[in-house]
Coordinates of C-alpha atoms in Angstrom, one line a residue:
M1073 CA 142.9 133.4 81.7
E1074 CA 144.4 136.7 82.4
N1075 CA 143.3 136.6 86.0
L1076 CA 144.8 133.2 86.6
S1077 CA 148.1 134.2 85.1
K1078 CA 148.2 137.3 87.3
A1079 CA 147.5 135.1 90.3
L1080 CA 150.3 132.6 89.4
N1081 CA 152.7 135.4 89.1
D1082 CA 151.6 136.8 92.4
V1083 CA 152.3 133.3 93.9
G1084 CA 155.8 133.3 92.5
E1085 CA 156.6 136.7 93.7
N1086 CA 155.2 135.7 97.2
I1087 CA 157.3 132.7 97.5
I1088 CA 160.4 134.6 96.5
A1089 CA 159.5 137.3 99.0
Q1090 CA 159.0 134.7 101.8
V1091 CA 162.4 133.1 101.1
K1092 CA 164.1 136.4 101.4
R1093 CA 162.1 137.3 104.5
L1094 CA 162.4 133.9 106.4
G1095 CA 165.6 132.4 105.1
I1096 CA 167.8 135.4 104.5
E1097 CA 166.6 138.0 106.8
R1098 CA 165.1 136.2 109.8
D1099 CA 167.5 133.2 109.8
G1100 CA 170.6 135.2 108.6
F1101 CA 171.5 132.9 105.8
K1102 CA 173.5 135.6 103.8
A1103 CA 177.1 135.6 103.1
S1104 CA 177.8 136.5 99.4
G1105 CA 174.3 137.3 98.3
D1106 CA 174.4 134.4 95.7
L1107 CA 171.4 132.8 97.3
E1108 CA 169.3 135.9 96.9
K1109 CA 170.5 136.6 93.4
S1110 CA 169.7 132.9 92.4
L1111 CA 166.0 133.2 93.4
S1112 CA 163.6 133.3 90.5
Y1113 CA 160.4 131.8 89.2
T1114 CA 158.7 131.1 86.0
V1115 CA 155.1 130.4 85.1
K1116 CA 154.5 127.5 82.7
G1117 CA 150.9 127.0 82.0
N1118 CA 149.2 126.3 85.4
I1119 CA 152.4 125.7 87.2
V1120 CA 154.8 128.1 89.1
E1121 CA 158.4 126.8 89.1
V1122 CA 160.6 128.4 91.8
S1123 CA 164.5 127.9 91.5
A1124 CA 167.3 128.8 93.7
N1125 CA 170.9 127.6 94.3
R1126 CA 170.8 124.0 95.3
Y1127 CA 172.2 124.6 98.8
I1128 CA 168.9 126.3 99.8
E1129 CA 167.7 122.9 100.9
A1130 CA 170.8 122.3 103.0
L1131 CA 170.1 125.6 104.8
S1132 CA 166.4 124.7 105.4
E1133 CA 166.6 120.9 106.1
G1134 CA 170.2 120.6 107.3
I1135 CA 172.7 118.1 105.9
S1136 CA 172.6 114.4 106.7
S1137 CA 175.9 112.9 107.9
K1138 CA 176.2 110.9 104.8
K1139 CA 176.6 113.9 102.6
F1140 CA 179.9 115.8 102.3
P1141 CA 179.5 119.3 101.4
N1142 CA 181.3 120.9 98.3
V1143 CA 184.6 122.1 99.6
D1144 CA 185.1 124.7 96.8
S1145 CA 181.8 126.3 97.6
I1146 CA 182.6 126.4 101.4
T1147 CA 186.0 127.8 100.6
E1148 CA 184.4 130.7 98.6
W1149 CA 182.0 131.1 101.5
A1150 CA 184.8 131.4 104.0
K1151 CA 186.6 134.0 101.8
T1152 CA 183.4 136.1 101.5
K1153 CA 182.9 136.0 105.2
G1154 CA 186.5 136.9 105.9
I1155 CA 187.3 133.9 107.8
A1156 CA 191.0 133.5 108.3
P1157 CA 192.8 130.1 108.4
R1158 CA 194.7 129.1 111.6
S1159 CA 197.5 126.7 112.2
S1160 CA 197.3 123.6 114.4
K1161 CA 198.4 125.9 117.3
G1162 CA 195.6 128.3 116.7
R1163 CA 197.6 131.1 115.2
F1164 CA 196.4 132.9 112.0
I1165 CA 198.2 131.9 108.9
A1166 CA 198.5 133.4 105.4
R1167 CA 195.3 133.4 103.3
T1168 CA 196.9 131.5 100.5
D1169 CA 194.8 129.3 98.2
A1170 CA 196.1 126.2 99.7
N1171 CA 195.4 127.3 103.3
M1172 CA 191.9 128.5 102.3
K1173 CA 191.2 125.1 100.6
K1174 CA 192.3 123.4 103.9
L1175 CA 190.1 125.6 105.9
G1176 CA 187.2 124.8 103.4
F1177 CA 187.8 121.1 103.8
V1178 CA 187.8 121.3 107.7
I1179 CA 184.6 123.3 107.6
A1180 CA 183.0 120.8 105.2
R1181 CA 184.2 117.9 107.4
S1182 CA 182.7 119.6 110.4
I1183 CA 179.3 120.2 108.6
S1184 CA 179.3 116.6 107.5
N1185 CA 179.9 115.3 111.1
K1186 CA 177.8 117.7 113.1
G1187 CA 175.4 119.6 110.7
I1188 CA 174.9 123.0 109.1
S1189 CA 174.3 125.5 111.9
K1190 CA 174.9 125.6 115.7
R1191 CA 172.1 128.2 116.2
F1192 CA 169.5 125.6 114.8
G1193 CA 170.8 122.8 116.8
Y1194 CA 173.0 121.6 113.9
K1195 CA 169.8 121.1 111.8
G1196 CA 168.4 123.4 109.2
S1197 CA 166.2 126.2 110.1
G1198 CA 163.0 124.7 108.3
F1199 CA 162.0 127.9 106.6
L1200 CA 161.1 126.1 103.3
E1201 CA 158.7 123.9 105.2
E1202 CA 157.0 127.2 106.7
I1203 CA 156.8 128.6 103.2
K1204 CA 155.1 125.5 101.8
K1205 CA 152.5 125.4 104.5
D1206 CA 151.8 129.1 104.0
V1207 CA 151.7 128.7 100.3
V1208 CA 149.2 125.8 100.5
N1209 CA 146.9 127.9 102.7
N1210 CA 146.9 131.0 100.6
V1211 CA 147.3 129.8 97.1
T1212 CA 144.1 127.8 96.9
D1213 CA 142.0 130.7 97.7
M1214 CA 144.0 132.9 95.2
I1215 CA 143.7 130.4 92.3
A1216 CA 140.0 129.7 93.0
E1217 CA 139.2 133.5 92.9
A1218 CA 141.2 133.8 89.7
Y1219 CA 139.5 130.9 88.0
K1220 CA 136.2 132.4 89.0
L1221 CA 137.0 135.7 87.6
D1222 CA 138.3 134.2 84.4
I1223 CA 135.1 132.2 84.0
I1224 CA 132.9 135.2 84.6
V1225 CA 134.8 137.0 81.8
K1226 CA 134.4 134.1 79.5
L1227 CA 130.7 133.8 80.2
K1228 CA 130.2 137.5 79.4
E1229 CA 131.9 137.1 76.0
I1230 CA 129.3 134.4 75.1

């Protein structure tokens, strides 16, 4: 089943490449690089398991108003992006831990109320759905061809 194993690894690599191309490069979801670093896949038997940071779904699908985002994660994101906190009068204030935490809370509240990204109409960009459709179309042929080659190899061994 060497051909099948290679095909499944190709599928995993293809999915990771598409997430990088669509979600990170095209849609611009890159701040700290943690999402890209978290992308990985493993092949277990006949299954390809792809893993990433859990917020990848929020970027793709958006966040329902019932969910309140993780304030600590948003605070770290704001620090990475260099977003400075402001006072109620709109003036920049010191970037202390307390002020950054308040900034993270305000951003989290806004995401909870409005959604994830203005450029996508406060919804997600939908890049995971695009990838799923593409994978379904391409993987069937790849796997069928790999099975066919493996069966031919086994028949020659007989």
